[in-house]
Amino acid sequence: MLAALRRALAAGYGLLLTRAESAGVELAQARAQAARWFALALAAGLFALLAAASATAALTLALWPWFGWLTLLALAAAYAVLAGYLARRVQREVRAAPPLFAETLAELQKDRAALFGLQESADGR
């Protein structure tokens, strides 16, 4: 009887370690994804700023004799619209990303059901 209990505890411990490793992998993937998003956003912002400054200077110099300050106002409005669009796009992508540890939690729920003979309900709990 004691040997069976030891085997069951060892199996449970091994299962827990496997799930912990899975959680670690998911965390590493999420960290890498966040770092990639940040680096891409930073690079895009830097190059957009350089391009906008160059284009603004060139266009302002070219149109100054006819439109003066109106050129700068129109460009500022265009930049604001573009910034709003990009911010909304990043928000949509971040919201669409899967929740952290979703796969690990699903596997832990399956393990609990298998160990204790529980039936999963329709909503997965």
PDB file of C-alpha atoms in Angstrom:
ATOM      1  CA  MET A   1       0.000   0.000   0.000  1.00  0.00           C
ATOM      2  CA  LEU A   2       2.815   2.410   0.916  1.00  0.00           C
ATOM      3  CA  ALA A   3       4.654   1.599  -2.322  1.00  0.00           C
ATOM      4  CA  ALA A   4       1.555   2.443  -4.372  1.00  0.00           C
ATOM      5  CA  LEU A   5       1.224   5.745  -2.549  1.00  0.00           C
ATOM      6  CA  ARG A   6       4.882   6.561  -3.234  1.00  0.00           C
ATOM      7  CA  ARG A   7       4.438   5.751  -6.938  1.00  0.00           C
ATOM      8  CA  ALA A   8       1.327   7.934  -7.105  1.00  0.00           C
ATOM      9  CA  LEU A   9       3.115  10.821  -5.395  1.00  0.00           C
ATOM     10  CA  ALA A  10       6.139  10.418  -7.667  1.00  0.00           C
ATOM     11  CA  ALA A  11       3.889  10.409 -10.728  1.00  0.00           C
ATOM     12  CA  GLY A  12       2.059  13.503  -9.479  1.00  0.00           C
ATOM     13  CA  TYR A  13       5.352  15.249  -8.776  1.00  0.00           C
ATOM     14  CA  GLY A  14       6.639  14.371 -12.256  1.00  0.00           C
ATOM     15  CA  LEU A  15       3.446  15.675 -13.788  1.00  0.00           C
ATOM     16  CA  LEU A  16       3.762  18.910 -11.826  1.00  0.00           C
ATOM     17  CA  LEU A  17       7.365  19.350 -12.979  1.00  0.00           C
ATOM     18  CA  THR A  18       6.336  18.790 -16.590  1.00  0.00           C
ATOM     19  CA  ARG A  19       3.638  21.461 -16.284  1.00  0.00           C
ATOM     20  CA  ALA A  20       6.070  23.850 -14.609  1.00  0.00           C
ATOM     21  CA  GLU A  21       8.482  23.387 -17.508  1.00  0.00           C
ATOM     22  CA  SER A  22       5.640  24.078 -19.915  1.00  0.00           C
ATOM     23  CA  ALA A  23       4.798  27.270 -18.018  1.00  0.00           C
ATOM     24  CA  GLY A  24       8.449  28.315 -18.201  1.00  0.00           C
ATOM     25  CA  VAL A  25       8.502  27.803 -21.962  1.00  0.00           C
ATOM     26  CA  GLU A  26       5.332  29.874 -22.374  1.00  0.00           C
ATOM     27  CA  LEU A  27       6.785  32.636 -20.224  1.00  0.00           C
ATOM     28  CA  ALA A  28       9.981  32.701 -22.294  1.00  0.00           C
ATOM     29  CA  GLN A  29       7.925  32.886 -25.502  1.00  0.00           C
ATOM     30  CA  ALA A  30       5.825  35.745 -24.128  1.00  0.00           C
ATOM     31  CA  ARG A  31       8.937  37.627 -23.038  1.00  0.00           C
ATOM     32  CA  ALA A  32      10.531  37.180 -26.471  1.00  0.00           C
ATOM     33  CA  GLN A  33       7.341  38.317 -28.190  1.00  0.00           C
ATOM     34  CA  ALA A  34       7.088  41.430 -26.003  1.00  0.00           C
ATOM     35  CA  ALA A  35      10.742  42.279 -26.622  1.00  0.00           C
ATOM     36  CA  ARG A  36      10.260  41.832 -30.374  1.00  0.00           C
ATOM     37  CA  TRP A  37       7.172  44.069 -30.359  1.00  0.00           C
ATOM     38  CA  PHE A  38       9.016  46.742 -28.402  1.00  0.00           C
ATOM     39  CA  ALA A  39      12.085  46.639 -30.671  1.00  0.00           C
ATOM     40  CA  LEU A  40       9.956  46.827 -33.819  1.00  0.00           C
ATOM     41  CA  ALA A  41       7.881  49.687 -32.449  1.00  0.00           C
ATOM     42  CA  LEU A  42      11.001  51.568 -31.403  1.00  0.00           C
ATOM     43  CA  ALA A  43      12.673  51.100 -34.793  1.00  0.00           C
ATOM     44  CA  ALA A  44       9.517  52.066 -36.646  1.00  0.00           C
ATOM     45  CA  GLY A  45       9.132  55.166 -34.506  1.00  0.00           C
ATOM     46  CA  LEU A  46      12.730  56.205 -35.051  1.00  0.00           C
ATOM     47  CA  PHE A  47      12.611  55.870 -38.817  1.00  0.00           C
ATOM     48  CA  ALA A  48       9.187  57.466 -39.027  1.00  0.00           C
ATOM     49  CA  LEU A  49      10.498  60.419 -37.065  1.00  0.00           C
ATOM     50  CA  LEU A  50      13.502  60.781 -39.368  1.00  0.00           C
ATOM     51  CA  ALA A  51      11.359  60.523 -42.490  1.00  0.00           C
ATOM     52  CA  ALA A  52       8.764  62.924 -41.148  1.00  0.00           C
ATOM     53  CA  ALA A  53      11.378  65.506 -40.184  1.00  0.00           C
ATOM     54  CA  SER A  54      13.031  65.323 -43.603  1.00  0.00           C
ATOM     55  CA  ALA A  55       9.765  65.430 -45.512  1.00  0.00           C
ATOM     56  CA  THR A  56       8.436  68.243 -43.369  1.00  0.00           C
ATOM     57  CA  ALA A  57      11.512  70.344 -43.946  1.00  0.00           C
ATOM     58  CA  ALA A  58      11.514  69.739 -47.691  1.00  0.00           C
ATOM     59  CA  LEU A  59       7.798  70.321 -48.147  1.00  0.00           C
ATOM     60  CA  THR A  60       7.773  73.409 -45.935  1.00  0.00           C
ATOM     61  CA  LEU A  61      10.647  74.964 -47.860  1.00  0.00           C
ATOM     62  CA  ALA A  62       9.013  74.140 -51.189  1.00  0.00           C
ATOM     63  CA  LEU A  63       5.569  75.511 -50.279  1.00  0.00           C
ATOM     64  CA  TRP A  64       6.519  78.379 -47.970  1.00  0.00           C
ATOM     65  CA  PRO A  65       6.196  81.136 -50.600  1.00  0.00           C
ATOM     66  CA  TRP A  66       2.556  80.184 -51.319  1.00  0.00           C
ATOM     67  CA  PHE A  67       1.096  78.725 -48.106  1.00  0.00           C
ATOM     68  CA  GLY A  68       3.461  79.687 -45.273  1.00  0.00           C
ATOM     69  CA  TRP A  69       2.404  78.292 -41.877  1.00  0.00           C
ATOM     70  CA  LEU A  70      -0.537  76.397 -43.390  1.00  0.00           C
ATOM     71  CA  THR A  71       1.898  73.805 -44.716  1.00  0.00           C
ATOM     72  CA  LEU A  72       3.132  73.029 -41.212  1.00  0.00           C
ATOM     73  CA  LEU A  73      -0.407  72.810 -39.832  1.00  0.00           C
ATOM     74  CA  ALA A  74      -1.500  70.393 -42.559  1.00  0.00           C
ATOM     75  CA  LEU A  75       1.530  68.188 -41.978  1.00  0.00           C
ATOM     76  CA  ALA A  76       0.969  68.185 -38.218  1.00  0.00           C
ATOM     77  CA  ALA A  77      -2.637  67.075 -38.753  1.00  0.00           C
ATOM     78  CA  ALA A  78      -1.525  64.297 -41.098  1.00  0.00           C
ATOM     79  CA  TYR A  79       1.046  63.095 -38.550  1.00  0.00           C
ATOM     80  CA  ALA A  80      -1.570  63.070 -35.796  1.00  0.00           C
ATOM     81  CA  VAL A  81      -3.941  60.950 -37.893  1.00  0.00           C
ATOM     82  CA  LEU A  82      -1.158  58.495 -38.716  1.00  0.00           C
ATOM     83  CA  ALA A  83      -0.092  58.259 -35.069  1.00  0.00           C
ATOM     84  CA  GLY A  84      -3.673  57.483 -34.028  1.00  0.00           C
ATOM     85  CA  TYR A  85      -3.998  54.764 -36.648  1.00  0.00           C
ATOM     86  CA  LEU A  86      -0.752  53.099 -35.569  1.00  0.00           C
ATOM     87  CA  ALA A  87      -1.657  53.249 -31.877  1.00  0.00           C
ATOM     88  CA  ARG A  88      -5.002  51.539 -32.566  1.00  0.00           C
ATOM     89  CA  ARG A  89      -3.261  48.896 -34.655  1.00  0.00           C
ATOM     90  CA  VAL A  90      -0.834  48.044 -31.832  1.00  0.00           C
ATOM     91  CA  GLN A  91      -3.728  47.872 -29.358  1.00  0.00           C
ATOM     92  CA  ARG A  92      -5.611  45.416 -31.604  1.00  0.00           C
ATOM     93  CA  GLU A  93      -2.553  43.191 -31.967  1.00  0.00           C
ATOM     94  CA  VAL A  94      -1.856  43.126 -28.243  1.00  0.00           C
ATOM     95  CA  ARG A  95      -5.514  42.315 -27.493  1.00  0.00           C
ATOM     96  CA  ALA A  96      -5.465  39.500 -30.082  1.00  0.00           C
ATOM     97  CA  ALA A  97      -2.453  37.819 -28.466  1.00  0.00           C
ATOM     98  CA  PRO A  98      -3.315  34.680 -26.502  1.00  0.00           C
ATOM     99  CA  PRO A  99      -3.421  35.039 -22.723  1.00  0.00           C
ATOM    100  CA  LEU A 100      -0.299  34.190 -20.789  1.00  0.00           C
ATOM    101  CA  PHE A 101      -0.115  30.534 -19.660  1.00  0.00           C
ATOM    102  CA  ALA A 102      -3.325  29.601 -21.499  1.00  0.00           C
ATOM    103  CA  GLU A 103      -1.925  26.289 -22.715  1.00  0.00           C
ATOM    104  CA  THR A 104      -0.426  25.428 -19.339  1.00  0.00           C
ATOM    105  CA  LEU A 105      -3.674  26.153 -17.495  1.00  0.00           C
ATOM    106  CA  ALA A 106      -5.621  24.022 -19.979  1.00  0.00           C
ATOM    107  CA  GLU A 107      -3.220  21.134 -19.458  1.00  0.00           C
ATOM    108  CA  LEU A 108      -3.447  21.496 -15.676  1.00  0.00           C
ATOM    109  CA  GLN A 109      -7.247  21.337 -15.910  1.00  0.00           C
ATOM    110  CA  LYS A 110      -6.985  18.155 -17.980  1.00  0.00           C
ATOM    111  CA  ASP A 111      -4.579  16.696 -15.434  1.00  0.00           C
ATOM    112  CA  ARG A 112      -6.919  17.522 -12.565  1.00  0.00           C
ATOM    113  CA  ALA A 113      -9.804  15.900 -14.390  1.00  0.00           C
ATOM    114  CA  ALA A 114      -7.736  12.804 -15.145  1.00  0.00           C
ATOM    115  CA  LEU A 115      -6.408  12.467 -11.596  1.00  0.00           C
ATOM    116  CA  PHE A 116      -9.677  13.020  -9.794  1.00  0.00           C
ATOM    117  CA  GLY A 117     -12.060  11.584 -12.390  1.00  0.00           C
ATOM    118  CA  LEU A 118     -13.829  14.890 -12.927  1.00  0.00           C
ATOM    119  CA  GLN A 119     -15.943  15.583 -15.967  1.00  0.00           C
ATOM    120  CA  GLU A 120     -15.182  18.824 -17.793  1.00  0.00           C
ATOM    121  CA  SER A 121     -18.162  21.121 -18.147  1.00  0.00           C
ATOM    122  CA  ALA A 122     -19.164  22.737 -21.421  1.00  0.00           C
ATOM    123  CA  ASP A 123     -17.138  25.883 -20.628  1.00  0.00           C
ATOM    124  CA  GLY A 124     -13.919  23.899 -20.028  1.00  0.00           C
ATOM    125  CA  ARG A 125     -13.869  24.131 -16.206  1.00  0.00           C
TER     126      ARG A 125
END
